[in-house]
Amino acid sequence: VDETASPAGAPLSLYRTRVRPEWLDYNGHMSEAFYVLVFGYTTDALLDEIGMDAARRELSHTSVYTLEGHICYLAEVRADEHLRVTTQVLDLDHKRARIFHEMFRGEGDERVATEELLLCNVDTRASRSAPFAEDVAGALRSFRDAHRDLPVDERVGRAIRLPEGR
Amino acid sequence: VDETASPAGAPLSLYRTRVRPEWLDYNGHMSEAFYVLVFGYTTDALLDEIGMDAARRELSHTSVYTLEGHICYLAEVRADEHLRVTTQVLDLDHKRARIFHEMFRGEGDERVATEELLLCNVDTRASRSAPFAEDVAGALRSFRDAHRDLPVDERVGRAIRLPEGR
């Protein structure tokens, strides 16, 4: 064991934003849809990172669609608060990837939401799923391998249910 | 068996809307966050239906928060399309309810998305969960009982995973 080796990686730090007034509900808290909007911008940043930026998606008639999302709302956020989102690549196959976003308040450790996502590569002309390009798959594999030894949150892979007791 | 009895109920038909231009991504499809926005409006309509409208929430310092949501994106929708959403009350306890929204294109049977939600009654002054008021709990129980014999979609209670094979 080489104890000087760097750790197996940290989640990707991909996106930062500030809560906009139009994202608030009548109570002054960010509405549930806008957490998903911020997570969506983070997914866009991940696509840039793996070489699937908007220009390439357009040129190659390829896109990456969200098939499913599981969001957990942990805390309220208000106007002007700073948010940052990190991303862990959990798993992938030839055309799909399962990832986990975590949204934090400001620069601290308090999480305000998480979202597990299932993404799928799509041939937009044929309107059907298609394998990732080789370099994109390679980039995703690198992240998955770097994230393999990170802790996996208890919310990952969980179905929604009524808790027992209180 | 009284064969003239009405069926055990259908999902609640709670919300209709039309896709707005500001909900679209650069491809002209509704973005993932705005499906959640439309489902959120449907949850608001359910709250009206069980006697928890905005006026009462304000007066009673009570609200209903979304704890978790599991959304499945099934089809793209474009500007100006009509959407309708139905709701099935799956289960509840003294302060939480699990519901299932289904979003349809126009007046037809084609589903474009589903969302399973875990809701929780909250005392907004104490900032903590609290039991539903008795009449609200009663209204929710009535819907749950009316929906008990409805088919339960395969997406309900499901965790996100990479499918096996293709």
Coordinates of N, CA and C in Angstrom, one line a residue, chain A residues 26 29 32-34 36-37 40 57 65-73 76 91-96 98 116 118 157-163 165-166, chain B residues 26 29 32-34 36-37 40 57 65-73 76 91-96 98 116 118 157-163 165-166:
Chain A
Y26 N -44.3 31.0 -3.0 CA -44.9 32.2 -2.2 C -44.4 32.3 -0.8
H29 N -39.2 30.2 -0.5 CA -38.3 29.1 -0.6 C -38.2 28.7 -2.1
E32 N -39.6 23.1 -5.7 CA -39.0 21.8 -6.0 C -38.5 21.7 -7.4
A33 N -39.2 22.3 -8.4 CA -38.8 22.2 -9.8 C -37.4 22.8 -10.0
F34 N -37.1 23.8 -9.3 CA -35.8 24.6 -9.6 C -34.6 23.9 -9.0
V36 N -34.4 20.8 -9.5 CA -34.1 19.9 -10.7 C -33.5 20.7 -11.8
L37 N -33.9 22.0 -11.9 CA -33.2 22.8 -12.9 C -31.7 23.0 -12.6
G40 N -30.0 19.9 -13.4 CA -29.9 19.7 -14.9 C -28.8 20.5 -15.5
R57 N -22.9 17.7 -29.6 CA -24.3 17.1 -29.6 C -25.0 17.5 -30.9
Y65 N -30.2 12.0 -22.8 CA -31.5 12.2 -22.1 C -31.6 11.7 -20.7
T66 N -32.3 12.4 -19.9 CA -32.6 11.8 -18.6 C -33.8 10.9 -18.7
L67 N -33.6 9.6 -18.3 CA -34.7 8.7 -18.3 C -35.5 8.7 -16.9
E68 N -34.7 8.8 -15.8 CA -35.3 8.8 -14.5 C -34.5 9.7 -13.6
G69 N -35.2 10.2 -12.6 CA -34.5 11.0 -11.5 C -35.2 10.7 -10.2
H70 N -34.3 10.5 -9.2 CA -34.9 10.4 -7.8 C -34.2 11.5 -7.0
I71 N -35.1 12.4 -6.6 CA -34.6 13.6 -5.8 C -35.1 13.5 -4.4
C72 N -34.1 13.9 -3.5 CA -34.4 14.0 -2.1 C -34.2 15.5 -1.7
Y73 N -35.3 16.1 -1.1 CA -35.2 17.5 -0.7 C -34.9 17.4 0.8
E76 N -34.5 23.8 3.0 CA -35.0 24.9 2.2 C -33.8 25.9 1.9
D91 N -22.2 4.2 -12.2 CA -22.2 3.0 -12.9 C -22.5 3.4 -14.4
L92 N -22.1 2.5 -15.3 CA -22.5 2.8 -16.7 C -22.5 1.5 -17.5
D93 N -23.2 1.5 -18.6 CA -23.1 0.4 -19.6 C -22.8 1.1 -20.9
H94 N -23.0 0.4 -22.1 CA -22.6 1.0 -23.4 C -23.4 2.2 -23.8
K95 N -24.5 2.4 -23.2 CA -25.3 3.6 -23.6 C -25.9 4.4 -22.5
R96 N -25.8 3.9 -21.2 CA -26.5 4.5 -20.1 C -25.5 4.8 -19.0
R98 N -25.4 6.0 -14.7 CA -26.2 6.3 -13.4 C -25.3 7.2 -12.6
E116 N -30.3 11.3 -7.8 CA -29.8 10.1 -8.5 C -30.4 10.2 -9.9
L118 N -30.6 8.5 -14.1 CA -30.3 7.6 -15.1 C -30.3 8.3 -16.4
G157 N -30.0 4.2 -5.0 CA -30.6 2.9 -5.2 C -31.7 2.6 -4.3
R158 N -32.3 3.6 -3.7 CA -33.4 3.5 -2.8 C -34.7 3.8 -3.4
A159 N -35.7 3.0 -3.1 CA -37.1 3.3 -3.6 C -37.8 4.2 -2.6
I160 N -38.8 4.9 -3.0 CA -39.6 5.7 -2.1 C -40.5 4.8 -1.3
R161 N -40.5 5.1 0.0 CA -41.5 4.3 0.9 C -41.8 5.2 2.1
L162 N -43.0 4.9 2.7 CA -43.3 5.5 4.0 C -42.4 4.9 5.0
P163 N -41.7 5.7 5.8 CA -40.8 5.2 6.9 C -41.7 4.5 7.9
G165 N -42.7 3.7 11.8 CA -42.7 4.5 13.0 C -42.8 6.0 12.7
R166 N -42.2 6.8 13.4 CA -42.4 8.3 13.2 C -41.6 8.7 12.1
Chain B
Y26 N -33.0 24.0 -25.7 CA -32.6 24.5 -27.0 C -33.0 23.6 -28.2
H29 N -37.7 21.0 -26.8 CA -38.5 20.1 -25.9 C -38.6 20.6 -24.5
E32 N -36.4 19.0 -18.3 CA -36.8 18.0 -17.2 C -37.4 18.8 -16.0
A33 N -36.9 19.9 -15.7 CA -37.4 20.7 -14.5 C -38.8 21.0 -14.6
F34 N -39.3 21.3 -15.8 CA -40.6 21.8 -16.0 C -41.7 20.7 -15.9
V36 N -41.4 18.6 -13.6 CA -41.6 18.7 -12.1 C -42.4 19.9 -11.7
L37 N -42.3 21.0 -12.4 CA -43.1 22.2 -12.1 C -44.6 21.8 -12.3
G40 N -45.8 19.7 -9.7 CA -45.9 20.5 -8.5 C -47.3 21.2 -8.4
R57 N -53.4 27.0 4.6 CA -52.0 26.7 5.0 C -51.4 27.9 5.7
Y65 N -44.8 19.6 2.5 CA -43.5 19.6 1.8 C -43.3 18.3 1.0
T66 N -42.6 18.4 -0.1 CA -42.2 17.2 -0.8 C -40.9 16.8 -0.2
L67 N -40.8 15.5 0.3 CA -39.6 15.0 0.8 C -38.7 14.3 -0.3
E68 N -39.4 13.6 -1.2 CA -38.8 12.8 -2.2 C -39.6 12.8 -3.4
G69 N -39.0 12.7 -4.6 CA -39.7 12.5 -5.8 C -39.0 11.5 -6.7
H70 N -39.7 10.6 -7.4 CA -39.1 9.8 -8.4 C -39.8 10.0 -9.7
I71 N -39.1 10.6 -10.7 CA -39.7 11.0 -11.9 C -39.2 10.0 -13.0
C72 N -40.1 9.6 -13.9 CA -39.7 8.8 -15.1 C -40.2 9.6 -16.3
Y73 N -39.2 10.0 -17.2 CA -39.5 10.7 -18.4 C -39.7 9.7 -19.5
E76 N -41.1 13.1 -25.2 CA -40.8 14.5 -25.3 C -42.1 15.3 -25.6
D91 N -50.8 5.6 -0.4 CA -50.6 5.2 1.0 C -50.4 6.4 1.9
L92 N -50.7 6.3 3.1 CA -50.4 7.4 4.0 C -50.3 6.9 5.5
D93 N -49.6 7.8 6.3 CA -49.7 7.6 7.7 C -50.1 8.9 8.4
H94 N -49.9 9.1 9.7 CA -50.5 10.3 10.3 C -49.9 11.6 9.8
K95 N -48.8 11.6 9.2 CA -48.3 12.9 8.7 C -47.7 12.9 7.3
R96 N -47.6 11.7 6.6 CA -47.0 11.6 5.3 C -48.0 10.9 4.3
R98 N -48.0 9.1 0.3 CA -47.3 8.7 -0.9 C -48.3 8.7 -2.1
E116 N -43.6 9.6 -8.7 CA -44.0 9.2 -7.4 C -43.5 10.2 -6.3
L118 N -43.3 11.6 -2.1 CA -43.5 11.4 -0.7 C -43.7 12.8 -0.1
G157 N -42.6 2.5 -6.4 CA -41.8 1.7 -5.5 C -40.6 1.1 -6.0
R158 N -40.2 1.6 -7.2 CA -39.0 1.1 -7.9 C -37.8 2.0 -7.6
A159 N -36.6 1.4 -7.4 CA -35.4 2.1 -7.4 C -34.8 2.3 -8.8
I160 N -34.0 3.3 -8.9 CA -33.3 3.5 -10.2 C -32.2 2.4 -10.3
R161 N -32.1 1.8 -11.5 CA -31.0 0.9 -11.7 C -30.7 0.8 -13.2
L162 N -29.5 0.4 -13.6 CA -29.2 0.1 -15.0 C -29.9 -1.2 -15.4
P163 N -30.7 -1.1 -16.5 CA -31.4 -2.4 -16.9 C -30.3 -3.4 -17.3
G165 N -28.9 -6.3 -19.9 CA -29.0 -6.4 -21.3 C -29.2 -5.1 -22.0
R166 N -29.8 -5.1 -23.1 CA -30.0 -3.8 -23.9 C -31.1 -3.0 -23.3

